[in-house]
Short mmCIF file of C-alpha atoms in Angstrom, two decimals:
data_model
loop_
_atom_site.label_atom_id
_atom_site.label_comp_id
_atom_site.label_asym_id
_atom_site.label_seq_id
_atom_site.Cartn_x
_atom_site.Cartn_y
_atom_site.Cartn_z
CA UNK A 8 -4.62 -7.01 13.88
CA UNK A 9 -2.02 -7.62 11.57
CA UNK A 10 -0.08 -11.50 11.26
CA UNK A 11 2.59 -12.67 10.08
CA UNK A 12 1.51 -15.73 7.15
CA UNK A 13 3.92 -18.18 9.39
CA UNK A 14 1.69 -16.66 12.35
CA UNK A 15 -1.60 -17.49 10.20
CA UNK A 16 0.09 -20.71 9.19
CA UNK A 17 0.58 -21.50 12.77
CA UNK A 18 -2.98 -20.61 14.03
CA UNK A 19 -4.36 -22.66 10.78
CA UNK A 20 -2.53 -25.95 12.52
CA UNK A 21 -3.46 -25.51 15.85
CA UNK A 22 -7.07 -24.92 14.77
CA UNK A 23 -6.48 -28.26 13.26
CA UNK A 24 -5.20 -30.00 15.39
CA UNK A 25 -7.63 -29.23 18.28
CA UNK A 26 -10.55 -29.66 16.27
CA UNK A 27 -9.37 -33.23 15.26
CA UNK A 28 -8.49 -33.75 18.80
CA UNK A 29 -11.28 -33.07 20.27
CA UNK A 30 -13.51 -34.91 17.29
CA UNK A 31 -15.12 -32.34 15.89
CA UNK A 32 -14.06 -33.14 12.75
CA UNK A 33 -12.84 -36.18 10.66
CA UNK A 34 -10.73 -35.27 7.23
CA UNK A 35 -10.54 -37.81 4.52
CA UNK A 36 -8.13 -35.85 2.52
CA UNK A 37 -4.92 -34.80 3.23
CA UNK A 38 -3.98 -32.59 6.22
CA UNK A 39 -1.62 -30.02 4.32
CA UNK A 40 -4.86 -29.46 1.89
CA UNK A 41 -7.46 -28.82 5.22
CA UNK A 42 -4.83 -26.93 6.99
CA UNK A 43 -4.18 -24.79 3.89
CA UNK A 44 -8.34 -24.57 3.61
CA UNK A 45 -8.41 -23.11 7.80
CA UNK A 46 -5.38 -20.98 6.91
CA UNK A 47 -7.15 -19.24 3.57
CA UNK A 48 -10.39 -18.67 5.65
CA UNK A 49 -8.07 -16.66 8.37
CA UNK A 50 -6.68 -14.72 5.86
CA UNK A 51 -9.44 -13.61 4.73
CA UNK A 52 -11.09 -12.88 7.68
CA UNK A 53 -8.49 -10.88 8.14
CA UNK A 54 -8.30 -8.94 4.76
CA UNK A 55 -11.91 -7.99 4.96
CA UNK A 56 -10.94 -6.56 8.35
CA UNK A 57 -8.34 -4.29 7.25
CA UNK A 58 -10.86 -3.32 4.66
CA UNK A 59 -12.75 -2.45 7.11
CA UNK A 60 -10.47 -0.45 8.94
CA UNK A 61 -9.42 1.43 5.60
CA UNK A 62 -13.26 2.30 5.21
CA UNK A 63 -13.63 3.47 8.82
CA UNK A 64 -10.50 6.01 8.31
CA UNK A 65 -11.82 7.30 5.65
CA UNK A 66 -15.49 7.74 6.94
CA UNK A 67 -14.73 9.12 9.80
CA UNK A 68 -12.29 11.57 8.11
CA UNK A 69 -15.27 12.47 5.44
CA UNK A 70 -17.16 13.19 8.12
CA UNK A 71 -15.24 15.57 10.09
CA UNK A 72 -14.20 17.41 6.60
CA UNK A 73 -17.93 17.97 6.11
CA UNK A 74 -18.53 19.40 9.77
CA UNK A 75 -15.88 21.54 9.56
CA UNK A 76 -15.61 23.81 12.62
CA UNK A 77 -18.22 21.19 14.39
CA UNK A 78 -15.93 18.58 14.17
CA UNK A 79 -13.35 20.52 17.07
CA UNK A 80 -15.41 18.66 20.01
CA UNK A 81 -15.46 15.22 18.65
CA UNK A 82 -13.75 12.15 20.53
CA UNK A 83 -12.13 10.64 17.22
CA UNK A 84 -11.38 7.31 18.72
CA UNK A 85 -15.31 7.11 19.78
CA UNK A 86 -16.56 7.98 16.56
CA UNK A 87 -14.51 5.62 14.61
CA UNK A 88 -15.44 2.48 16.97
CA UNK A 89 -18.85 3.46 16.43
CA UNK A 90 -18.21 3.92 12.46
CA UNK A 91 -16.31 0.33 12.74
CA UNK A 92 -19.15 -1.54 14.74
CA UNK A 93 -21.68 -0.28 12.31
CA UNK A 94 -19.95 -1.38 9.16
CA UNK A 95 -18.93 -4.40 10.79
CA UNK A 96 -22.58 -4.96 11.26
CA UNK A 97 -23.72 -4.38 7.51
CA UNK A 98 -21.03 -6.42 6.66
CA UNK A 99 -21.40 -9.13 8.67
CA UNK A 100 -18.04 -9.20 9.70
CA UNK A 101 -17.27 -10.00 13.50
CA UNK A 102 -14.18 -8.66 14.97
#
């Protein structure tokens, strides 16, 4: 999924402000510099996730290049949920 960083930005300060609301957590500091820390962990999240994706693609597409004719009777979108789950997996990376 890509986001906009004013979307991230967004999702960073309602993360925030729920957590505090509901008092799960207690910040001494300043908000801006915990909201920036919530909004840097999304973004990453969502980096590695794109990474992900990237490595998929180009699995799967390895793949069928080495089966060559074998390849015809493959369900594409299948194989490269199962190629995402698994790397996902090693990873540790839940989507």
């Amino acid at each position: 999924m890509r986001l906009k960083d004013e979307q991230i930005r967004r999702l960073a300060e309602k993360v925030y402000n729920d957590l505090q609301t509901d008092g799960l957590i207690s910040v001494r500091g300043e908000r801006a510099a915990a909201i920036e820390g919530i909004h840097s962990a999304i973004r990453q999240n969502f980096d590695a996730e794109q990474a992900l994706e990237r490595d998929a693609e180009r699995l799967l597409d390895e793949t069928i290049a080495a089966m060559g004719r074998g390849a015809a009777d493959i369900d594409r979108r299948r194989m490269l949920k199962m190629i995402k789950d698994k790397l996902a997996r090693e990873r540790k990376i839940v989507l």
